[in-house]
Coordinates of C-alpha atoms and ligand atoms in Angstrom, one line a residue:
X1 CA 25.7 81.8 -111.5
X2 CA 23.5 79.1 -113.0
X3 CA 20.7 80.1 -115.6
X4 CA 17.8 78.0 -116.4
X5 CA 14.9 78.8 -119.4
X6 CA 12.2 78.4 -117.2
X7 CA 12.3 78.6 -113.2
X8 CA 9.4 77.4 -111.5
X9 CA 8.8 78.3 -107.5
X10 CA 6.5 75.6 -106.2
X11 CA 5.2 72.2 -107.0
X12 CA 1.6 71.7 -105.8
X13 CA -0.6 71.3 -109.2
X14 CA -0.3 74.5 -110.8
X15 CA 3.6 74.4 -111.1
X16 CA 3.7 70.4 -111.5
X17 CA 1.4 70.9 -114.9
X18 CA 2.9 74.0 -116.0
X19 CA 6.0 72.6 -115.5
X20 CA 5.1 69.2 -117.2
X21 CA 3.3 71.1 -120.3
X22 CA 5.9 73.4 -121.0
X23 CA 8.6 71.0 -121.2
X24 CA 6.3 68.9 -123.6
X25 CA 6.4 71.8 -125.6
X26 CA 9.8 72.6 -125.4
X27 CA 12.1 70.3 -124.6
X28 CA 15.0 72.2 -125.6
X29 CA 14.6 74.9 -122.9
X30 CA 16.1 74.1 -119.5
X31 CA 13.8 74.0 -116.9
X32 CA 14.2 74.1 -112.4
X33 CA 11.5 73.5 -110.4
X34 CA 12.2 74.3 -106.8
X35 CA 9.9 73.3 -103.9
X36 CA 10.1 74.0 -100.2
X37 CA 9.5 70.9 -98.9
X38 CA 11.1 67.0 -100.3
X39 CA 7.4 65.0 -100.3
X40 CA 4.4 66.8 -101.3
X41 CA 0.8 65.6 -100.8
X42 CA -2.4 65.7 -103.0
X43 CA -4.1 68.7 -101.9
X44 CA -7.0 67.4 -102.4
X45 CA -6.6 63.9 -100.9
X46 CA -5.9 65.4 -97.4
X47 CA -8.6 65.0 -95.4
X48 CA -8.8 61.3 -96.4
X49 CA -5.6 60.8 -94.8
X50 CA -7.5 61.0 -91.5
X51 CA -9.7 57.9 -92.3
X52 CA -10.5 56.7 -95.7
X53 CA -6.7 56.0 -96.7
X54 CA -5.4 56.3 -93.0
X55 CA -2.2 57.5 -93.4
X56 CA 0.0 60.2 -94.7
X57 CA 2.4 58.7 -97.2
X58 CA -0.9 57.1 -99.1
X59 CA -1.3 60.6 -100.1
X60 CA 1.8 61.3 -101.2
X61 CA 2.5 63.6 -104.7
X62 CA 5.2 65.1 -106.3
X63 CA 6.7 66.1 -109.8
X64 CA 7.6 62.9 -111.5
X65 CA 6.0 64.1 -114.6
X66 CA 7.9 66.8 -114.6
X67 CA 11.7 65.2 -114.1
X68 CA 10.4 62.7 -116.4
X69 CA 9.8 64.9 -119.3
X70 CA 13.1 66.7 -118.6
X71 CA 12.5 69.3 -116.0
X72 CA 15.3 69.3 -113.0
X73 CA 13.8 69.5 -109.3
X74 CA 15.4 71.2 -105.8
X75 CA 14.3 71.7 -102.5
X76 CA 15.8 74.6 -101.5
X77 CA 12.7 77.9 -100.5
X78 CA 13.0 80.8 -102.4
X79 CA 13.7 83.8 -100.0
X80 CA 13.7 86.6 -102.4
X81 CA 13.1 87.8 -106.1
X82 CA 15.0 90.2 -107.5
X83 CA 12.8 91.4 -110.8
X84 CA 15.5 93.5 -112.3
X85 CA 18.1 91.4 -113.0
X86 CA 16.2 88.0 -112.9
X87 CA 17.7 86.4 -110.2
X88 CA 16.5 85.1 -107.1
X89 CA 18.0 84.0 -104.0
X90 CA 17.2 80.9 -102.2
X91 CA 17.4 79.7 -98.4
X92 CA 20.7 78.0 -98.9
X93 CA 22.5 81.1 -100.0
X94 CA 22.8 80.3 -103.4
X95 CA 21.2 82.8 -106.4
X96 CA 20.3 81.8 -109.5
X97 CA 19.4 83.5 -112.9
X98 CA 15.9 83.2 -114.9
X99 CA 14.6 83.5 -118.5
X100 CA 11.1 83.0 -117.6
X101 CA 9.9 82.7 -113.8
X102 CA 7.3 81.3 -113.5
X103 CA 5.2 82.0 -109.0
X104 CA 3.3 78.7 -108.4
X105 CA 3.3 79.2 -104.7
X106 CA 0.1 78.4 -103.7
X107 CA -2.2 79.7 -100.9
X108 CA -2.0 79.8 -96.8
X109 CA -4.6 79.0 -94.6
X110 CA -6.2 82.7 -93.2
X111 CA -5.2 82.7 -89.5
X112 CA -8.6 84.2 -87.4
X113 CA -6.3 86.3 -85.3
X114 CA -9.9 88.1 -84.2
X115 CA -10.4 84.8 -82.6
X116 CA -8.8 84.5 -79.0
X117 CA -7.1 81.6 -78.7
X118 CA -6.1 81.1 -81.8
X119 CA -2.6 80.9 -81.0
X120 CA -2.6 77.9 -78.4
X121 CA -1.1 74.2 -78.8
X122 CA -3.4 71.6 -80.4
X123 CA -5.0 74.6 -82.8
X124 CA -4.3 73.3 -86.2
X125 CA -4.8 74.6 -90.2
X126 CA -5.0 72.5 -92.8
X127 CA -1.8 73.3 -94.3
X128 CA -0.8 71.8 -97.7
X129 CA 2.7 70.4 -96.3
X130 CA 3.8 67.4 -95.7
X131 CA 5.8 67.8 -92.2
X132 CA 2.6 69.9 -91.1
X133 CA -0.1 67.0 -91.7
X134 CA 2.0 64.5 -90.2
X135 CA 2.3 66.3 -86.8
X136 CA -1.3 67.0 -87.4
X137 CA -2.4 63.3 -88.2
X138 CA -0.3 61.8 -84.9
X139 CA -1.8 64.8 -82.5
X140 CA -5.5 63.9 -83.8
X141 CA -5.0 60.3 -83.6
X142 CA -4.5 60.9 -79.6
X143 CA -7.4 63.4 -79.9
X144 CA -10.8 62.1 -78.8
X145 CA -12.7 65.7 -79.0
X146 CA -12.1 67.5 -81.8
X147 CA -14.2 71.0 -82.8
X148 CA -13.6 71.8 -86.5
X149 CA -13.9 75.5 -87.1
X150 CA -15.6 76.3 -90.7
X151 CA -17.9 74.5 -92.4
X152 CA -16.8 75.5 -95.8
X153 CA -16.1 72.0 -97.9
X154 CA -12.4 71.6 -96.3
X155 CA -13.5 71.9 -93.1
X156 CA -16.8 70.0 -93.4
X157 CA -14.6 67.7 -95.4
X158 CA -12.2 66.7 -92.5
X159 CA -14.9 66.9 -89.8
X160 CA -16.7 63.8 -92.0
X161 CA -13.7 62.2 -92.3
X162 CA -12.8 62.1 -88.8
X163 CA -16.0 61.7 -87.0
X164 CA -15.9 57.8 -88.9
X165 CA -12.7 57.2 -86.2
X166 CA -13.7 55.0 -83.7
X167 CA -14.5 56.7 -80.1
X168 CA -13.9 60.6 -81.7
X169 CA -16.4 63.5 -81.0
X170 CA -16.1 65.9 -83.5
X171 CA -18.0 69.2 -84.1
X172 CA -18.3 71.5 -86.2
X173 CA -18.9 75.0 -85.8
X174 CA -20.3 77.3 -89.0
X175 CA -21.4 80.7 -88.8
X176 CA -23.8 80.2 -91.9
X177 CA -27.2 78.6 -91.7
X178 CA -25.7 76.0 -93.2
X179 CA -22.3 74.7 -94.4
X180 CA -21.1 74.7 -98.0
X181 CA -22.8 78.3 -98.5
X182 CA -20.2 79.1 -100.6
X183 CA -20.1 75.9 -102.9
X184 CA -23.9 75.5 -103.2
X185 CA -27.3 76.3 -103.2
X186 CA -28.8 76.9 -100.2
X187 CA -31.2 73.7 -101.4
X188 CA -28.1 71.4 -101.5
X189 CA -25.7 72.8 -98.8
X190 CA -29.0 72.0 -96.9
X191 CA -28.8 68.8 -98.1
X192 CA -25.1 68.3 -97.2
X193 CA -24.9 69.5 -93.6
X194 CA -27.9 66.7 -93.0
X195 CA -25.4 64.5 -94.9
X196 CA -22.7 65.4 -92.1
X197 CA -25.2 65.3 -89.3
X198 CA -25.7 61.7 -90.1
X199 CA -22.3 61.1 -90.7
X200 CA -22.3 61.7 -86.6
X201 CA -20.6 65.4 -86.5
X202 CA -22.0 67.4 -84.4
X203 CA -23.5 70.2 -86.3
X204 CA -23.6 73.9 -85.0
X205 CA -24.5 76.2 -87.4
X206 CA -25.1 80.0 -87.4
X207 CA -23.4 80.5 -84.3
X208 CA -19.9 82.0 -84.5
X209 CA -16.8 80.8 -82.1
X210 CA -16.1 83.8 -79.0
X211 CA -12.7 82.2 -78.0
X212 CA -10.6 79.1 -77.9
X213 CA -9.9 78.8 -74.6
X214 CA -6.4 76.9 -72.6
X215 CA -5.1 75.7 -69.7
X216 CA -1.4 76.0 -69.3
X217 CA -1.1 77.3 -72.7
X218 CA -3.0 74.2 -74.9
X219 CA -6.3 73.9 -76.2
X220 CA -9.2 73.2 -73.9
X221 CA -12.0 74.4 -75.0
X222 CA -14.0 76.8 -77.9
X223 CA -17.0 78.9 -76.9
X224 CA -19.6 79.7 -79.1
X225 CA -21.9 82.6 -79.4
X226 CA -24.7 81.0 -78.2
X227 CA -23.0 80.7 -74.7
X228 CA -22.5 76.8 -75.3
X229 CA -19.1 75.6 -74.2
X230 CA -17.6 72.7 -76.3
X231 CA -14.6 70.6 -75.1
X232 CA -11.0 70.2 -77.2
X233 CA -8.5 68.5 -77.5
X234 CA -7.9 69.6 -80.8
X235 CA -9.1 72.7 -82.7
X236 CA -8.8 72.7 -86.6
X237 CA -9.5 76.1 -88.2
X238 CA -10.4 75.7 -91.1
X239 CA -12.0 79.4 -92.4
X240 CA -10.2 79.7 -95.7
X241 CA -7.1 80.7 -97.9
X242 CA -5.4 83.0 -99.2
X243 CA -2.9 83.6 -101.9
X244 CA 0.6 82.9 -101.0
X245 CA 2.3 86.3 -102.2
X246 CA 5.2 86.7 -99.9
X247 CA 7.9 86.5 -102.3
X248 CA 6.4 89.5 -104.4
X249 CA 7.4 92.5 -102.1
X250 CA 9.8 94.4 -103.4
X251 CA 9.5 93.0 -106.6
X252 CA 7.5 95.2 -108.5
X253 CA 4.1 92.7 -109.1
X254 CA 0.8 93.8 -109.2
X255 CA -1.6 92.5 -106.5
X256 CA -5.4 92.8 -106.7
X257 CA -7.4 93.6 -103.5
X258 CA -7.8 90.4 -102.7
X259 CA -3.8 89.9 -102.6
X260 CA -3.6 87.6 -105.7
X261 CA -0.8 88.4 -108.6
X262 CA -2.6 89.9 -111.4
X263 CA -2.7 88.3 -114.8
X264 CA -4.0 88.2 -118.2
X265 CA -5.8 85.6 -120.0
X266 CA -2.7 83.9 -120.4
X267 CA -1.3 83.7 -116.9
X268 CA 1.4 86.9 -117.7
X269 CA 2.2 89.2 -115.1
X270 CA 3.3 92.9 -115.4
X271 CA 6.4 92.0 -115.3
X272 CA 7.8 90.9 -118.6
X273 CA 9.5 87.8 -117.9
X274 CA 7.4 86.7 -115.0
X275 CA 3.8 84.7 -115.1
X276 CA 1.5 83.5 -112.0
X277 CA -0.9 80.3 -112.0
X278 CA -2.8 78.7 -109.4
X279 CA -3.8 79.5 -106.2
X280 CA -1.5 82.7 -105.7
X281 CA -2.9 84.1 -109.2
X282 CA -6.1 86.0 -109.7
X283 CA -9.6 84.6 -111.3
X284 CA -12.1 86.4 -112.7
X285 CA -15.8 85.5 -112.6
X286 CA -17.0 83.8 -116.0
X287 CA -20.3 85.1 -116.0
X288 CA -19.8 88.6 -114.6
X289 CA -16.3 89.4 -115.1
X290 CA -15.9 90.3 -111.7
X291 CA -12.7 89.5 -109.8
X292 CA -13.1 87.1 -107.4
X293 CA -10.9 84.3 -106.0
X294 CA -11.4 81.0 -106.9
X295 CA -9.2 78.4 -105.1
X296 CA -9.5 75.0 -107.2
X297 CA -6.8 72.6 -108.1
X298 CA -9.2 72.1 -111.3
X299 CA -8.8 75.9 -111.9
X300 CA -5.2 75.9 -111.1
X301 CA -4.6 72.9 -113.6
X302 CA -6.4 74.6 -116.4
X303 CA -4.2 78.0 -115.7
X304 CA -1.5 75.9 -116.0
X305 CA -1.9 74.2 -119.2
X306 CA -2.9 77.8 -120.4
X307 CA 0.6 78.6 -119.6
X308 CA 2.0 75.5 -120.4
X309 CA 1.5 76.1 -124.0
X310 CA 1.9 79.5 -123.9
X311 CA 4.9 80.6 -122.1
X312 CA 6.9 81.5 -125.0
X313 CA 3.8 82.8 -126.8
X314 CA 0.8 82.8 -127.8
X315 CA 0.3 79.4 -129.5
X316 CA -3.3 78.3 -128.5
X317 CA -5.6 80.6 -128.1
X318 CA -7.4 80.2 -124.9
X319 CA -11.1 79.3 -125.5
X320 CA -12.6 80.6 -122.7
X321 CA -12.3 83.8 -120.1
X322 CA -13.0 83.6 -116.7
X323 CA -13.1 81.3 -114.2
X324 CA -16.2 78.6 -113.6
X325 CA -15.3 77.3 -110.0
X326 CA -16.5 73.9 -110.3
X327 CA -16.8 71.7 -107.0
X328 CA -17.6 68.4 -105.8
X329 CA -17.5 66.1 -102.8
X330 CA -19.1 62.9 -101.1
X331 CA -20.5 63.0 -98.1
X332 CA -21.5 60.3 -96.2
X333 CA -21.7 58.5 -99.1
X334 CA -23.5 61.0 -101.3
X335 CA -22.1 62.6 -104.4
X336 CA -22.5 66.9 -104.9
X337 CA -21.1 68.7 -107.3
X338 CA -22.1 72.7 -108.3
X339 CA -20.8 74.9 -111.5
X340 CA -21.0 78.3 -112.1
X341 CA -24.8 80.2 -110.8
X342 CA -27.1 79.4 -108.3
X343 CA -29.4 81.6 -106.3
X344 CA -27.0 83.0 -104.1
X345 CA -23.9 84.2 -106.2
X346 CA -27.2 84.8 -108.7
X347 CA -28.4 87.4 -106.4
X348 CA -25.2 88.6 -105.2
X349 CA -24.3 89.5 -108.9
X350 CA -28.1 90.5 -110.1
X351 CA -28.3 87.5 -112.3
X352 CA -32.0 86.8 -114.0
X353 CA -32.3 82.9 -114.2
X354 CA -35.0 80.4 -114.3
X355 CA -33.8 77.1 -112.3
X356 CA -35.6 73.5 -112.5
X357 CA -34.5 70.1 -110.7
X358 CA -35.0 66.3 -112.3
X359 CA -34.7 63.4 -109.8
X360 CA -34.4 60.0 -110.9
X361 CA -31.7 57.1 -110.5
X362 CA -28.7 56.0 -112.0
X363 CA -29.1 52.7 -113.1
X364 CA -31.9 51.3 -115.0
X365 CA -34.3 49.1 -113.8
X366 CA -33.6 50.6 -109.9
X367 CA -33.6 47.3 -108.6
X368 CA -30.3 46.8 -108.8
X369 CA -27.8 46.7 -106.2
X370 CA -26.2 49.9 -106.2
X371 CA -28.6 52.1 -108.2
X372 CA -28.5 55.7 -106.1
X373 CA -30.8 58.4 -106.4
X374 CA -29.6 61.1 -109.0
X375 CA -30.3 65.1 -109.2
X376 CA -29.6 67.6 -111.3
X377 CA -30.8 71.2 -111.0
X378 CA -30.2 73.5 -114.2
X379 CA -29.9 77.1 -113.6
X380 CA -30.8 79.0 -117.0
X381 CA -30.9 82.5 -118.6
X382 CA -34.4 83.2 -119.5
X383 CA -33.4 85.4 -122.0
X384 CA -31.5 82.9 -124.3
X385 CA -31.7 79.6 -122.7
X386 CA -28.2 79.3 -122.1
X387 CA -27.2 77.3 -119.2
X388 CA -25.8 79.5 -116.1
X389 CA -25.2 77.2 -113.6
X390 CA -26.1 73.6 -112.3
X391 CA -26.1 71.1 -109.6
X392 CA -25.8 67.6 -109.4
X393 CA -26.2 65.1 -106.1
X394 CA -26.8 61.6 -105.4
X395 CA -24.4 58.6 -107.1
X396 CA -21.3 58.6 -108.2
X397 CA -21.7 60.1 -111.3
X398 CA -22.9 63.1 -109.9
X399 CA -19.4 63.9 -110.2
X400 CA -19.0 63.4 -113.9
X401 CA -22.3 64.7 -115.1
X402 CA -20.9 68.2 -113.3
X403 CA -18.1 68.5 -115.7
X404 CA -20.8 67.6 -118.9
X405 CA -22.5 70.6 -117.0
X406 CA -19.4 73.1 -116.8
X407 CA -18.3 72.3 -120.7
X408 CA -22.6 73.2 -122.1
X409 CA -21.6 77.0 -120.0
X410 CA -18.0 77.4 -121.4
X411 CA -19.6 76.6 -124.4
X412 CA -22.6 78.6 -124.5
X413 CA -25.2 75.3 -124.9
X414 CA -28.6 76.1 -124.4
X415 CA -31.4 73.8 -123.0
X416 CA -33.0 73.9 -126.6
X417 CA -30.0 72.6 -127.6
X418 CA -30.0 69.6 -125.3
X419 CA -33.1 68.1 -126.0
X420 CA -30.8 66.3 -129.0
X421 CA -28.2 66.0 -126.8
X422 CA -27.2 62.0 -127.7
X423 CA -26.0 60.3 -125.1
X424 CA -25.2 56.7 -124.3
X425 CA -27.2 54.4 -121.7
X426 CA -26.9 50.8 -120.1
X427 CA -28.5 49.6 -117.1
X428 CA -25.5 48.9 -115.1
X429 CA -24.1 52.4 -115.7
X430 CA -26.8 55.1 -116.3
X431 CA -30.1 56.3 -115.9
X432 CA -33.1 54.8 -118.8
X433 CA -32.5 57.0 -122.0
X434 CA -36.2 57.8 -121.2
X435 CA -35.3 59.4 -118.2
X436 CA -31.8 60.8 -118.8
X437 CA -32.0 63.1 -115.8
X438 CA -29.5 66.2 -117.3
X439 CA -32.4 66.1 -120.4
X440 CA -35.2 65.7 -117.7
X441 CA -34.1 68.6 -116.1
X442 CA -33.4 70.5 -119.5
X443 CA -37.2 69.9 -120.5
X444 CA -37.8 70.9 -116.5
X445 CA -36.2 74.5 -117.4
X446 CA -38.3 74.6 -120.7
X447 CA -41.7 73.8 -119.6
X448 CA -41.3 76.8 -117.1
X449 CA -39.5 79.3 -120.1
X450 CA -42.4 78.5 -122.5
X451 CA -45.2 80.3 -119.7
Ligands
LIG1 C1 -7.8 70.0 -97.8 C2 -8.0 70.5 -99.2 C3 -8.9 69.9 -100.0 C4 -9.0 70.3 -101.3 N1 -9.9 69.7 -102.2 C5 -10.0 70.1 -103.5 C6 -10.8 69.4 -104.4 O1 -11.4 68.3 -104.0 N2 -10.9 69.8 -105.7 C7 -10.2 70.9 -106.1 O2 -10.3 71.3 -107.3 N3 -9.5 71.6 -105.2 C8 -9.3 71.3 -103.9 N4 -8.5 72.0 -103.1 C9 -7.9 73.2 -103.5 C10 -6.5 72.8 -104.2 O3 -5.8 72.1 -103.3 C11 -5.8 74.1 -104.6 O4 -6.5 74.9 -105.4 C12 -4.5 73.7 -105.2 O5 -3.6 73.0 -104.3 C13 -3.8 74.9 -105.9 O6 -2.6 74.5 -106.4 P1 -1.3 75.4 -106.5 O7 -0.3 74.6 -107.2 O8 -1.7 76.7 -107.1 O9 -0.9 75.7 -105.0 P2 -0.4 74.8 -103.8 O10 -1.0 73.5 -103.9 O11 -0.7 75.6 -102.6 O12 1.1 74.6 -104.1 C14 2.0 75.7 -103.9 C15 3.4 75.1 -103.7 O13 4.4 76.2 -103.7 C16 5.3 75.9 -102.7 N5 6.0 77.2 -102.3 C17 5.4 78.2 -101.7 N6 6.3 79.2 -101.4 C18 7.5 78.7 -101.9 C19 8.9 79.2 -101.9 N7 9.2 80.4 -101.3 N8 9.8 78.4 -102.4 C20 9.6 77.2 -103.0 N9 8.3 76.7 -103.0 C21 7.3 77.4 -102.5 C22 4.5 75.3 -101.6 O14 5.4 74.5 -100.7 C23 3.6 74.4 -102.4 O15 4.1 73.1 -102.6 C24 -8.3 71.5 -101.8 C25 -7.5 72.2 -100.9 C26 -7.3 71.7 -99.6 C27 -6.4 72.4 -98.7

């Protein structure tokens, strides 16, 4: 029987980097990586497959890194673990033997089976798989009504994306008030369903599907609870994940409630010889502490350098615990991006904060070309003055200043503190230095801690 070092089961982000960072590290350990499927996509990238890059294989990802630094690859699913004698068995027949094992597997898209209807042709996930989203992207290009259920940012992502197809309706159902509820604020998920409105979807929020209904056993139509009847060709659900633990029964790994392997701060299991990262691995709230379950490939890339460097031991100590689920998008052409608190996981977790918003733009003077608006909302513990939480929407670098956000709360950066924050500007890239808009909104927070 063959034995490799290291054997890693999947290769979407989390087992790509832990596999890449572990071989950097140690290049004298023999590492597999085995995948279920010959081409991978960008997760992220896929619903710009539907219209932005128009076609599948412009999305296309897989772990060159990995080979590159070393690592061997196979396609050939894992059907089984066995945890005692570090084997496991894959589809082919053959077994093969582990040091370390290392479950990148990913998560599934939650099928509604409460829905009725849910299992007709031309009802559609969006699964990370190549094969899948190929079928998918031929059946919607012959699709002219197209209801997308969820308007959580996958969902509300593809709905965007398709509705700029020439001669498509596309809808999009959301039992919030509005969509993004989980990403953001309800100020800027506000802001991004009018973004999607415009973008021509049609909106229907706080209304909940009844039933997708068929005629001779394919998608017709999906009712909504407000008695409202909307026509289908194509359904996409698109109402979440979760994590992708098949392969742990029998095996003797511990599962939270929410069905995610659990781990320590260094992505180890309970099972000596066997770590979990990514998607089918548990988070834990940074703020609170609080298990929840964070599906990012940003968090699943962090795990995975975590583990990277650490799978034969601790060698850097990890900086940070917990997870800070940090999110961003465009829509219709506008940038949003959210980290850590805002009023509603604020409330759900009795959080005391004091929030304030700067607006500007992004270039300096704003008569140029392609200045953009530019917001940014602090979220703030009065107590301290250390930042909880922020938003950021408008330009492009919306999506940067998000991540300057997320490293002042890993790294406990108050507002006081950001007053002297130095920071470069130029007219063709940033905001006037007399109207940095993170500052702005730091002295925002301030003005309304000092009453
Ligand atoms: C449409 C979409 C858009 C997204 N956009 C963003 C975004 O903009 N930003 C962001 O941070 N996150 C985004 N995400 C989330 C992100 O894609 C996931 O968090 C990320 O893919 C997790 O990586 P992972 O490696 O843990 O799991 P996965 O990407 O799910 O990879 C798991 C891999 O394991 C393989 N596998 C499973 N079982 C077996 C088996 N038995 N044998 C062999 N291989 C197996 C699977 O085939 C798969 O390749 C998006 C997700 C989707 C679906």
């Amino acid at each position: 029987m063959k034995k490799y070092d290291v054997i890693i089961i999947g290769a979407g982000p989390a087992g790509i980097i832990t596999g890449t960072t572990a071989k950097m590290n140690h290049p004298e350990k023999s590492m597999l990586m085995i995948r279920e499927e010959e081409n991978g996509l960008v997760p992220c990238g896929i619903p710009y497959i539907f219209h932005s890059l128009g076609d599948v294989d412009k999305n296309k990802m897989g772990p060159r890194p990995f080979i590159d630094a070393g690592g061997e690859v196979i396609t050939d699913p894992v059907v089984s673990i066995q945890a005692e004698d570090n084997t496991l068995s894959l589809k082919s027949g053959k077994t093969i033997e582990y040091g370390k094992l290392v479950m990148a597997t990913g998560s599934v898209p939650t099928v509604p089976e409460f829905i009725p209807g849910h299992e007709l042709e031309n009802v559609f996930y969006i699964r990370k798989s190549y094969q899948y989203i190929r079928q998918l992207f031929d059946v919607l290009k012959q699709s002219k009504n197209i209801v997308v259920i969820g308007g959580g940012f996958i969902g509300a992502e593809v709905a965007e994306q398709l509705a700029q197809e020439k001669g498509k309706n596309v809808s999009l159902v959301e039992m919030e008030k509005y969509c993004f509820m989980r990403a953001f604020s309800p100020e800027l998920s506000e802001i991004a369903t009018t973004e999607l409105a415009r973008n021509h979807v049609n909106i229907y929020t706080s209304t909940k599907v009844e039933s997708v209904e068929g005629e001779n056993g394919k998608v017709k139509s999906v009712r909504l609870s407000s008695g409202e009847s909307l026509e289908a060709d194509a359904v996409i659900m698109a109402i979440g994940y979760k994590p992708n633990t098949e392969l742990t029964r029998d095996t003797g790994l511990n599962l939270n409630r929410m069905g995610a392997i659990v781990v320590d701060n260094y992505e180890r299991t309970n099972i000596k010889d066997i770590c979990a990262v990514g998607d089918c691995s548990q988070t834990i709230g940074f703020l609170t502490g609080n298990l929840d379950n964070i599906m990012l490939a940003s968090t699943a890339t962090a795990e995975a350098r975590v583990l990277g460097y650490n799978l034969f031991g601790i060698r850097i100590k990890k900086c940070f615990i917990g997870t800070l689920a940090v999110f961003s998008t465009k829509i219709n052409g506008m940038a949003m991006a959210a980290s850590g608190l805002n009023e509603t996981n604020a409330a759900e977790a009795n959080v005391d904060f004091v929030s304030a918003k700067f607006t500007d733009v992004d270039r300096h003077p704003g008569t140029f070309k392609d200045t953009s608006p530019l917001s940014v909302k602090l979220y703030v513990s009065p107590s301290d003055g250390h930042i909880l939480g922020g938003e950021t929407w408008g330009g492009c670098s919306a999506g940067e200043i998000i991540n300057i956000i997320s490293l002042a709360i890993q790294k406990g950066v108050t507002v006081y503190e950001l007053i002297s924050y130095q920071i470069g500007t130029h007219p063709l890239l940033t905001a006037a230095p007399t109207k940095a808009v993170l500052i702005k909104a730091a002295e925002m927070v301030i003005s309304k801690l000092k009453r």
